[in-house]
XYZ file of C-alpha atoms in Angstrom:
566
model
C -43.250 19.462 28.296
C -43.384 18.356 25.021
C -40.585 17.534 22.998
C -39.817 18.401 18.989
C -38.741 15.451 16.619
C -35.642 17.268 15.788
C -34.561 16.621 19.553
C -35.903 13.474 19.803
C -34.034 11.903 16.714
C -30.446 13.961 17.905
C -30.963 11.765 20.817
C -31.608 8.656 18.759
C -28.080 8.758 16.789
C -25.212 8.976 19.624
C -24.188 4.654 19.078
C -25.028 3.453 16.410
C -27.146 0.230 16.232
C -24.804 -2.629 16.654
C -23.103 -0.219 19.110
C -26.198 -0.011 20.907
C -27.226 -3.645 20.688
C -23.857 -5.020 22.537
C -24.072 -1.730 25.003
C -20.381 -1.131 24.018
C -18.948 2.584 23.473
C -19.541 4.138 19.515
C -16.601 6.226 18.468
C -15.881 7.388 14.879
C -12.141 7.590 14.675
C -11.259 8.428 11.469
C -13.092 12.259 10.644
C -13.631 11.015 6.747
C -15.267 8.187 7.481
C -19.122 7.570 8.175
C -18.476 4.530 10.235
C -17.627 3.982 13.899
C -14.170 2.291 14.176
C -16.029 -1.448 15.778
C -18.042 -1.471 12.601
C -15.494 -0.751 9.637
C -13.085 -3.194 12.004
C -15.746 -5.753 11.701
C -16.462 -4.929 8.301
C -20.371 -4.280 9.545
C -22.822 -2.241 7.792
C -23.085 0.852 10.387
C -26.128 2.974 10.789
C -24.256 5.921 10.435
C -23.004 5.602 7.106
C -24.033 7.094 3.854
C -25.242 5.091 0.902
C -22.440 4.053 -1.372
C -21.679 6.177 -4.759
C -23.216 3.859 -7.059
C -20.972 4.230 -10.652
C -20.876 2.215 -13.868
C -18.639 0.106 -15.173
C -17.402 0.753 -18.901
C -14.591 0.244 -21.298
C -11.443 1.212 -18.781
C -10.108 3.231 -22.059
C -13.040 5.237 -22.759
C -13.680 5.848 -19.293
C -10.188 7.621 -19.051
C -10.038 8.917 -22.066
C -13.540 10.064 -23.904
C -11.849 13.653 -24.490
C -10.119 14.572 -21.340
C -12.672 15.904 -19.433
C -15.027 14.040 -16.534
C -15.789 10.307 -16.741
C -19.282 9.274 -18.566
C -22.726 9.580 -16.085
C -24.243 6.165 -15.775
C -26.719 4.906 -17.877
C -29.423 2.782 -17.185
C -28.260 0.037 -19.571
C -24.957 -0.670 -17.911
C -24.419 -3.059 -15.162
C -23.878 -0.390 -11.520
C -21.336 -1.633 -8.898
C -21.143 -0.173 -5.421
C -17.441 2.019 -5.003
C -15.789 4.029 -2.668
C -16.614 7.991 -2.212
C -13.827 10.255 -3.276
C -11.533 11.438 -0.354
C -13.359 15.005 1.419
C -11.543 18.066 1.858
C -10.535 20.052 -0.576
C -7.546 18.786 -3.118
C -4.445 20.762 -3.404
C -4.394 23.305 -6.786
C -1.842 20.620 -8.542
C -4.107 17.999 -8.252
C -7.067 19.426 -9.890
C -6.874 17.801 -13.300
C -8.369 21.327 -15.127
C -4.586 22.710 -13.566
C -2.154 23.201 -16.692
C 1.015 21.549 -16.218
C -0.535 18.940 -13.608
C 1.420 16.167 -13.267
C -1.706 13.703 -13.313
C -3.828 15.866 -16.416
C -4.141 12.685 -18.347
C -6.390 11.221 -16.137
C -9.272 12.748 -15.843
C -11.217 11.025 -12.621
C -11.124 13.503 -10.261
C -8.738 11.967 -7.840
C -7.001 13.689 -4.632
C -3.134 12.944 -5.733
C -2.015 13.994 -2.846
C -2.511 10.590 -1.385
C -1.882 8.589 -4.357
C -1.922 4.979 -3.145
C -5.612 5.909 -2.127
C -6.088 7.279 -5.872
C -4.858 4.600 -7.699
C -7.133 2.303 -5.446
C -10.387 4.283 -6.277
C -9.142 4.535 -9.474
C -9.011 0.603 -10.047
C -12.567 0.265 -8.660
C -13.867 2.889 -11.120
C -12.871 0.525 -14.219
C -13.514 -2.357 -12.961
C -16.002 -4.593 -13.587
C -19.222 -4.842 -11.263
C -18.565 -6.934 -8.650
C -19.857 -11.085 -8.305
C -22.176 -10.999 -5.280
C -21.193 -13.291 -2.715
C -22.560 -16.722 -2.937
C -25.498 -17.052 -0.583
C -24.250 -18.538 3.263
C -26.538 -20.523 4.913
C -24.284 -22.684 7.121
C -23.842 -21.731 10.794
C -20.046 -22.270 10.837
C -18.352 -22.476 14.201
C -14.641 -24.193 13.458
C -12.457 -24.655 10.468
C -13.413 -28.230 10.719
C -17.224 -27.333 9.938
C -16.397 -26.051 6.362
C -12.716 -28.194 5.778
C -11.561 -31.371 6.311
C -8.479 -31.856 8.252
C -6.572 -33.170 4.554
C -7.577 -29.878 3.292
C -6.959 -27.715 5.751
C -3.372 -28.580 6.447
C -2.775 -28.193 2.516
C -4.209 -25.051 2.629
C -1.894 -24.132 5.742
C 0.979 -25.700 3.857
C 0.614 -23.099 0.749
C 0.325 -20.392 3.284
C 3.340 -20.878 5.591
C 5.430 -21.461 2.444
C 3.877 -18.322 -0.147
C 2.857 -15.687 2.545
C 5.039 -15.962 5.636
C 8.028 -14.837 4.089
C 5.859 -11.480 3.490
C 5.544 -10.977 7.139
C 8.773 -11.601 8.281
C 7.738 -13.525 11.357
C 6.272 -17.058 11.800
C 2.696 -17.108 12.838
C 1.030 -18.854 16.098
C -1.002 -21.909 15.418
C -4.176 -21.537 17.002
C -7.549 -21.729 15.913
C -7.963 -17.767 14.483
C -4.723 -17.843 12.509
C -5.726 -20.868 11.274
C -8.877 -19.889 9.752
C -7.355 -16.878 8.136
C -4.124 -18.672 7.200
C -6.630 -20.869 5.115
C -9.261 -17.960 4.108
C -5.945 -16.537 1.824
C -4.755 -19.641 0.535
C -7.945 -20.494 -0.537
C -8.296 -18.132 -2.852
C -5.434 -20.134 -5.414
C -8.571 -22.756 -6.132
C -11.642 -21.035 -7.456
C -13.354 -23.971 -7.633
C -13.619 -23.352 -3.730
C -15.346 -20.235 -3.866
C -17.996 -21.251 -1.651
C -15.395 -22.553 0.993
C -13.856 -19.735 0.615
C -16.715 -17.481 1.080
C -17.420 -19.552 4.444
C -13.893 -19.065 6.133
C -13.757 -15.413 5.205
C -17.619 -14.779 7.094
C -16.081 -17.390 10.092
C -12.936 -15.263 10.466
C -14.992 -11.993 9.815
C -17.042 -12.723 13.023
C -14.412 -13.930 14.746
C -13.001 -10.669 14.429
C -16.320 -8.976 14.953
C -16.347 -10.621 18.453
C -13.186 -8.878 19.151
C -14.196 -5.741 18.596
C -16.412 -5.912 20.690
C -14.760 -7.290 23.760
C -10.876 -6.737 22.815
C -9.673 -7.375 26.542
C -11.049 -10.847 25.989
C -8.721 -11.871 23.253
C -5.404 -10.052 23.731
C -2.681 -12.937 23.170
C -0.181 -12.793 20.394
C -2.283 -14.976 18.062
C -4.880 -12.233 18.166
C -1.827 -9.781 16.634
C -0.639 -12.228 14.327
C -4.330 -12.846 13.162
C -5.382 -9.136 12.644
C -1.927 -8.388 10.838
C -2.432 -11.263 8.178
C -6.313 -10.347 7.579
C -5.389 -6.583 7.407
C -2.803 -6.992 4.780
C -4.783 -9.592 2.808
C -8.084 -8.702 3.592
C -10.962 -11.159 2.878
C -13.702 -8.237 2.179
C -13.839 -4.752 1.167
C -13.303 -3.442 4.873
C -10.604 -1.035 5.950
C -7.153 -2.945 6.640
C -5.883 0.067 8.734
C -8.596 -0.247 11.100
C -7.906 -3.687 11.815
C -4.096 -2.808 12.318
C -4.799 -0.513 14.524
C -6.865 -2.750 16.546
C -3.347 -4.681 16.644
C -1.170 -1.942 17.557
C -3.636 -1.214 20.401
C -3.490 -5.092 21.410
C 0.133 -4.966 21.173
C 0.502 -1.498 23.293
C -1.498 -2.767 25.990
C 0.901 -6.246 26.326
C 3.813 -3.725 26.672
C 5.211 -5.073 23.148
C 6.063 -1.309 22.874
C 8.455 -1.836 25.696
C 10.393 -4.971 24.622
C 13.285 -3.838 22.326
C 14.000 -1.200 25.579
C 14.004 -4.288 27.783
C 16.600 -6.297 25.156
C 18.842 -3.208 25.000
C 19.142 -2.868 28.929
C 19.803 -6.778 29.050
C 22.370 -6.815 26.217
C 24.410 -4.315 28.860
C 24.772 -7.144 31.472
C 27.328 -9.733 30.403
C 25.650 -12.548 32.706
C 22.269 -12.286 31.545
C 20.189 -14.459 28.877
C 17.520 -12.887 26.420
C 14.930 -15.256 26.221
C 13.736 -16.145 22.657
C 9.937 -14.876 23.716
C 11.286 -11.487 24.604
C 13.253 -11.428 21.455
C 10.182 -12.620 19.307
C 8.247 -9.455 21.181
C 10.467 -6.722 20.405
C 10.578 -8.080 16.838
C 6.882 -8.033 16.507
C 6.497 -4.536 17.495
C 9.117 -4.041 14.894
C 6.930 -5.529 12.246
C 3.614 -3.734 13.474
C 5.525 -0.513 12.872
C 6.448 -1.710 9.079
C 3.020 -3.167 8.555
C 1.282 0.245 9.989
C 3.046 2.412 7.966
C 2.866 0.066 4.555
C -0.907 0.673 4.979
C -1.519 4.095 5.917
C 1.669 6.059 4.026
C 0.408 8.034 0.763
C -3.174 7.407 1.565
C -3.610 10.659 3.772
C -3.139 8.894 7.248
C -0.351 8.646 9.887
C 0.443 5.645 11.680
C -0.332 5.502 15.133
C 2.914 3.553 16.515
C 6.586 4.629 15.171
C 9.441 2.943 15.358
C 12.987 3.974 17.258
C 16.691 3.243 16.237
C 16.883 1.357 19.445
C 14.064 -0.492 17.469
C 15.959 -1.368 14.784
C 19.283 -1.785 16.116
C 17.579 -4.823 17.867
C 18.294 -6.734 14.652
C 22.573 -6.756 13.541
C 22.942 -5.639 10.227
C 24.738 -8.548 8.698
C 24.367 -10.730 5.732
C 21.963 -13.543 6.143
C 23.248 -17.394 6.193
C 19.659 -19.018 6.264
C 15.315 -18.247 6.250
C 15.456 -16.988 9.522
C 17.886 -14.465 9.146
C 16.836 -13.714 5.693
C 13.458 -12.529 7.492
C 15.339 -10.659 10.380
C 17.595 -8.702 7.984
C 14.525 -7.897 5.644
C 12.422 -6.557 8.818
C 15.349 -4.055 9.946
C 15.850 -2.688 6.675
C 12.542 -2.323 6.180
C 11.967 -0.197 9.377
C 15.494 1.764 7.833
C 13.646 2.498 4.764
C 10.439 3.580 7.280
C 12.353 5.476 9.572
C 13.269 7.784 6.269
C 9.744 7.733 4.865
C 8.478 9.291 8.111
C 11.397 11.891 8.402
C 10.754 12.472 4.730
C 7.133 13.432 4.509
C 7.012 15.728 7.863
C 9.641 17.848 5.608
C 7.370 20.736 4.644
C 7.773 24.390 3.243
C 5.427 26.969 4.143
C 7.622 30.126 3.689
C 10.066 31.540 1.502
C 13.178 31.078 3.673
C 12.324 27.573 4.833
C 12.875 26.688 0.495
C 16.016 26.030 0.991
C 16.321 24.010 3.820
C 13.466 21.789 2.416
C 15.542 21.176 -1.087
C 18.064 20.193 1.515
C 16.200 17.564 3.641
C 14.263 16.034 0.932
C 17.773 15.486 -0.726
C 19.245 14.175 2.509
C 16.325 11.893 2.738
C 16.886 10.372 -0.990
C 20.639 9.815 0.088
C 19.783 7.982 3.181
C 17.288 6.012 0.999
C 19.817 4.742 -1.623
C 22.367 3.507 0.881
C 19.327 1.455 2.334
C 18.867 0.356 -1.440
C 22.624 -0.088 -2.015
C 22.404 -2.844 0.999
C 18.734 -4.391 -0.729
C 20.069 -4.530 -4.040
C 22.849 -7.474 -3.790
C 20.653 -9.562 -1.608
C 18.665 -11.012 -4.717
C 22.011 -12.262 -5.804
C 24.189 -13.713 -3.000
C 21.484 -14.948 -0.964
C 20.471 -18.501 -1.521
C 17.076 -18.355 0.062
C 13.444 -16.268 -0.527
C 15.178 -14.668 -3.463
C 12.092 -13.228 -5.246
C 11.066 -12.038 -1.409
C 14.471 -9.881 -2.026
C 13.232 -8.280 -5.203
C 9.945 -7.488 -3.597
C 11.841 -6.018 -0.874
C 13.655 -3.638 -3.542
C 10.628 -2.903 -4.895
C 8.846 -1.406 -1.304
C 12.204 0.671 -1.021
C 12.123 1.902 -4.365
C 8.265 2.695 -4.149
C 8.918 4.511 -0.997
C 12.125 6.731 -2.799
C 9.091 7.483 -5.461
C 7.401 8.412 -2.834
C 9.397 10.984 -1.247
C 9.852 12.286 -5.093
C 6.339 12.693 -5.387
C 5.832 14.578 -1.850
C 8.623 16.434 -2.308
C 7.615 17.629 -5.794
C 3.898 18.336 -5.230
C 5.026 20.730 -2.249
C 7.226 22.384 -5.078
C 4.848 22.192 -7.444
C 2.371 23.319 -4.630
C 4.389 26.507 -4.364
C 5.359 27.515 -7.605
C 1.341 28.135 -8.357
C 0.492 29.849 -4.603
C 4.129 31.929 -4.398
C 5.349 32.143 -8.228
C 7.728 35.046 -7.169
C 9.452 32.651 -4.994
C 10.491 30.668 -8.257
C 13.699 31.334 -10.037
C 15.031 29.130 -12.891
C 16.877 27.224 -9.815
C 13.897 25.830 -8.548
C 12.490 24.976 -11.776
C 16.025 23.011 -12.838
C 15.243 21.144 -9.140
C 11.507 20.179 -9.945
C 12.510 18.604 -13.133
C 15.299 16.855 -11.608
C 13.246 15.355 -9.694
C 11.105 14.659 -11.899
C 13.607 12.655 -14.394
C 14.431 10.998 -10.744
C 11.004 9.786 -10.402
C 10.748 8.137 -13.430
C 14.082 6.324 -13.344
C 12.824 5.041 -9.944
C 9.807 4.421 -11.067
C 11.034 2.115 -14.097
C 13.017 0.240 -11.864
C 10.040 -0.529 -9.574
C 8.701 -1.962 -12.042
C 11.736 -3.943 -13.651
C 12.277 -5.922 -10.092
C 8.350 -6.843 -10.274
C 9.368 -8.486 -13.123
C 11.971 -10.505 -11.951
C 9.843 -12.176 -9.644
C 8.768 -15.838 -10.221
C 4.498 -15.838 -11.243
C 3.295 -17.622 -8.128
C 5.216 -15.220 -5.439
C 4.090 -11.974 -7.133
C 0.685 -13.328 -6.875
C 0.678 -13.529 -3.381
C 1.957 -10.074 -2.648
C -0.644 -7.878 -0.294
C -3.164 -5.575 -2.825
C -1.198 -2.426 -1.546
C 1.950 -3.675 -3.771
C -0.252 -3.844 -6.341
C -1.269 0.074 -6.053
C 2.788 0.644 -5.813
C 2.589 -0.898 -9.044
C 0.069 1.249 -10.520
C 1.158 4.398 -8.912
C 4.572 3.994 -10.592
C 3.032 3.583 -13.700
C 1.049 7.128 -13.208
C 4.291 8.549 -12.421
C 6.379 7.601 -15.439
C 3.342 8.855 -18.120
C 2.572 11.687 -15.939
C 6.071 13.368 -15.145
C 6.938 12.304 -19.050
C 4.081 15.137 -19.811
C 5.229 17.454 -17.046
C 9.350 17.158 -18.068
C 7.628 17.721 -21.752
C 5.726 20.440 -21.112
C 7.769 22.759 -18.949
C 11.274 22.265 -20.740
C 9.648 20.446 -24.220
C 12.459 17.827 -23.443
C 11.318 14.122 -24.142
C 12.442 11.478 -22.323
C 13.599 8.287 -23.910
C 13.437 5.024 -22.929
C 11.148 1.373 -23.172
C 8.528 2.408 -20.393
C 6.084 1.935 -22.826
C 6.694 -1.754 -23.787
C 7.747 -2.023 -19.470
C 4.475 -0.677 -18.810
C 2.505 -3.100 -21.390
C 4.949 -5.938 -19.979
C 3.685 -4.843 -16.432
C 0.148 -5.109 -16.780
C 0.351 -8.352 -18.642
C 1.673 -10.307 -15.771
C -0.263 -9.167 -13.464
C -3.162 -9.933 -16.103
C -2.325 -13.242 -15.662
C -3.268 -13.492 -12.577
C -5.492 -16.473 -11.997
C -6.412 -16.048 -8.126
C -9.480 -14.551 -6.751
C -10.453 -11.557 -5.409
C -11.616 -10.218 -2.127
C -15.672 -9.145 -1.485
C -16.539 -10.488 -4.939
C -14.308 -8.462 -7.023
C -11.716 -8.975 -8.814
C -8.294 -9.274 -8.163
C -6.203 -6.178 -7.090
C -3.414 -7.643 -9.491
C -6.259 -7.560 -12.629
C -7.731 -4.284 -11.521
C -4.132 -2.138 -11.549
C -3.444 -4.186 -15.055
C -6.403 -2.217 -16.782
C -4.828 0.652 -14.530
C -2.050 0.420 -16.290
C -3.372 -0.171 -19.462
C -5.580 2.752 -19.494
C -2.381 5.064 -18.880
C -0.234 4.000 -21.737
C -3.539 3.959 -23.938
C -4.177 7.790 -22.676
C -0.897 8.490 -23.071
C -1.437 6.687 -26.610
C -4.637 8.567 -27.330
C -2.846 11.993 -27.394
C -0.406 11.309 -30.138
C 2.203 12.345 -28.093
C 4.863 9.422 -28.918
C 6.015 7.635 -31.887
C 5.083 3.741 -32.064
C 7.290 1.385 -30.255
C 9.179 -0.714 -32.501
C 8.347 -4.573 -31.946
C 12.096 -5.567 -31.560
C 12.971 -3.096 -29.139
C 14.283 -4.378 -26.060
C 11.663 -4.900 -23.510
C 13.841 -2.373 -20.561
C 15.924 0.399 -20.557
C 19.025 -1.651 -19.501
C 21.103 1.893 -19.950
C 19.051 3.764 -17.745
C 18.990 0.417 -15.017
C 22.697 0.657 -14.972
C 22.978 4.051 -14.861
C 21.101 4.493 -11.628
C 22.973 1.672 -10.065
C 25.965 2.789 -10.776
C 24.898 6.368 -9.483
C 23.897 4.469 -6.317
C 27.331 2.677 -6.165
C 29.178 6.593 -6.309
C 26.646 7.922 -3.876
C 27.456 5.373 -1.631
């Protein structure tokens, strides 16, 4: 019987071909994407996925702004750099940028803003520069010790435990995996080591590649700690959520899940003594929660672990004496400010009598929010350890307020197109509320950046960086929206805060991951390119040269509205 070449090559593409070639089971997990989930864990090219979108690089001004309408088409002249496709599936009506009155109209990339962290990250890759290609490896590195010597590598460890750890909020294993990516990270403060550094990223890359495919091999909590700190500063262009998830799935299967339950049954029975390991378990669990959901939240994807209030009652809520409890007290109220987030965003409105009730939980959700901020807030100030770690910390809770704002106001917005006879002058008065809300938290997102010392903001995970640049979209875009629907303009020095903004972060002297530049440089010509289009239309006055720098007004008006809230 003979057989046609259409069913021979639908036989040829169940596993893909490193799939095939280590006989382990293909799955793609993630319906967007055209990898399987060992691959874009690995970081491997997969024979399943589509060429890249190959786009040029030009001026990050003109390529916002040539007159509104759809970036330039490449030309053969310019240099091309590989990006990211668009998100599929078809955007919501407010996000199209041809929509009158969208929030976003001044930027003309066609962007889904529905998930705006995952925007602002394509959008940093379209005006970017082309990336460096990877210097060329021919070493056949098996150890740390085959790229470092032992002087250097304890350096590097030394400027990782002191810069980075306080962003994790627990205290890494030593072993041989954390301490190749410990040093991959830290490397990147001496460009000088680019090679080195080029090395330890394609040692811990197939160190990780070996994991994925034979996990059961290497569950231990070093594996965790190793995936977490490579997912949040990721040495190539690969997926960090994948290799979370590879975590979570580590974790789940050594019952860390489990642990805080255990604590709370122990804590009933006066005789008995928690062990510091079971402790350290229920707390990591904790931070795999917080780490999960600072990766996948406004980028269109749930988190596949969630966290409980016996969770997060694991840690007392008290004010911190030392390090230790410094990181304990900034894990719980992180999982607090989660916990909202998640309650938050599954708040939807689909018919006319559910309006009200939405209005009502998304405002319940910003209360519970600011009396999680009203605890943050002090802690840069009485606490005598990790201060800038503190600011940072008021700047995830404040990015995660904006984004509740900006959920809560595309589902209005959302509405008032599909179901205008549902509007009244009510709902309007709410959307721009909200709104004026947005930018206020927006502006002071960016004002506690700014109070943190150079060398700690530089060693904040790329995603901050995004935060950064989606606040920045926020201010210019719900300026236009608050101008257009009630021709009211908004006041303020988020002009000069935005041009203060992306001059720090242009100051950024580390390097990159995968040859590009840094995430911190990329969201500065973000940034740039909004004020500028902003700029472009004529639609403010110049800023006077010796204005203040902040809104200082405004900054203590929402705290004290926090303080009578609370």
């Amino acid at each position: 019987m003979s057989t046609s070449p259409q069913s021979r090559s639908s036989k040829a593409v169940g596993a893909c071909s490193n799939c095939r070639k280590h006989q382990t089971r293909c799955e793609i997990l993630d319906p967007y994407s055209r990898q399987c989930h060992r691959c874009e864990a690995a970081s491997l090219a997969c024979s399943h996925q589509d060429e890249s979108v190959v786009l040029s690089w030009v001026n990050p001004i003109s390529a916002l702004v040539p007159e509104f309408g759809q970036p330039p088409p490449p030309t053969p002249s310019c240099r091309s750099i590989s990006v990211t496709p668009p998100l599929p599936g078809p955007p919501y009506n407010a996000s199209s940028p041809s929509s009158p009155g969208h929030a976003w109209s001044f930027i003309p990339q066609l962007l889904e803003w529905s998930a705006p962290m995952a925007a602002i990250q394509m959008l940093s890759e379209r005006i970017s520069p082309p990336i460096i290609a990877s210097p060329i490896l021919l070493a056949n590195d098996f150890s740390i010790h085959d790229i470092l010597s032992s002087m250097q590598a304890e350096h590097l460890l030394g400027m990782f435990y002191s810069s980075y750890v306080p962003w994790l909020n627990f205290i890494p294993v030593r072993g041989a995996l954390t301490d190749v990516i410990s040093c991959s990270i830290a490397i990147r403060h001496l460009p000088a080591f680019r090679t080195s550094g080029a090395r330890l990223a394609k040692l811990a890359e197939d160190t990780v590649a070996r994991m994925v495919f034979n996990p059961e091999m290497f569950e231990s909590i070093e594996t965790i700690h190793g995936l977490v700190m490579l997912a949040i500063w990721p040495s190539s262009q690969g997926d960090g959520r994948m290799l979370m998830s590879m975590a979570v799935n580590i974790a789940t299967n050594m019952q860390l899940n489990k642990a805080a339950a255990r604590v709370a049954e122990m804590r009933k029975i006066d005789s008995v003594v928690i062990s510091d390991e079971l402790m350290e378990r229920a707390k990591l669990w904790l931070a795999l929660t917080n780490f999960e959901s600072f990766l996948c939240y406004g980028s269109r994807r749930r988190p596949l672990c969630h966290r409980s209030s016996q969770d997060i009652d694991l840690i007392p809520l008290t004010i911190p004496s030392n390090p230790a409890e410094g990181r304990d007290l900034r894990l719980r109220l992180t999982s607090e400010t989660f916990l909202v987030v998640e309650a938050g965003l599954s708040t939807i409105c689909a018919r006319y009598d559910q309006l009200n009730q939405f209005k009502t939980d998304i405002t319940s959700c910003l209360s519970k929010m600011d009396s999680v901020l009203q605890m943050v807030l002090p802690m840069s100030v009485i606490a005598d350890h990790d201060t800038a770690h503190y600011y940072l910390l008021q700047c995830q809770v404040l990015t995660y307020r904006q984004l509740l704002l900006h959920h809560a106001f595309f589902a209005m917005q959302r509405i008032s197109q599909e179901h205008p006879q549902w509007f009244t002058d009510v709902e309007v008065r709410v959307m721009v509320e909200w709104a004026k809300d947005a930018m206020r938290t927006a502006e002071a997102l960016l004002t506690a950046f700014l109070h943190c010392k150079k060398n700690v903001g530089e060693t904040c995970p790329d995603n901050v960086y995004m935060h950064l640049g989606f606040a920045a979209s926020m201010i210019v875009g719900m300026r236009l929206l608050v101008r257009e629907r009630r021709d009211v303009e908004m006041s303020g020095a988020w002009q000069e805060l935005l041009r203060k903004t992306a001059e720090v972060l242009e100051q950024t002297q580390m390097q990159g991951d995968g040859g590009r530049e840094h995430a911190a440089v990329r969201v500065a010509r973000v940034i740039r390119a909004i004020r500028g289009s902003w700029m472009k239309k004529g639609l403010d006055t110049p800023f006077e040269e010796d204005s203040p720098l902040f809104d200082e007004e405004a900054w203590e008006r929402f705290l004290h509205e926090l303080t009578q809230q609370g």
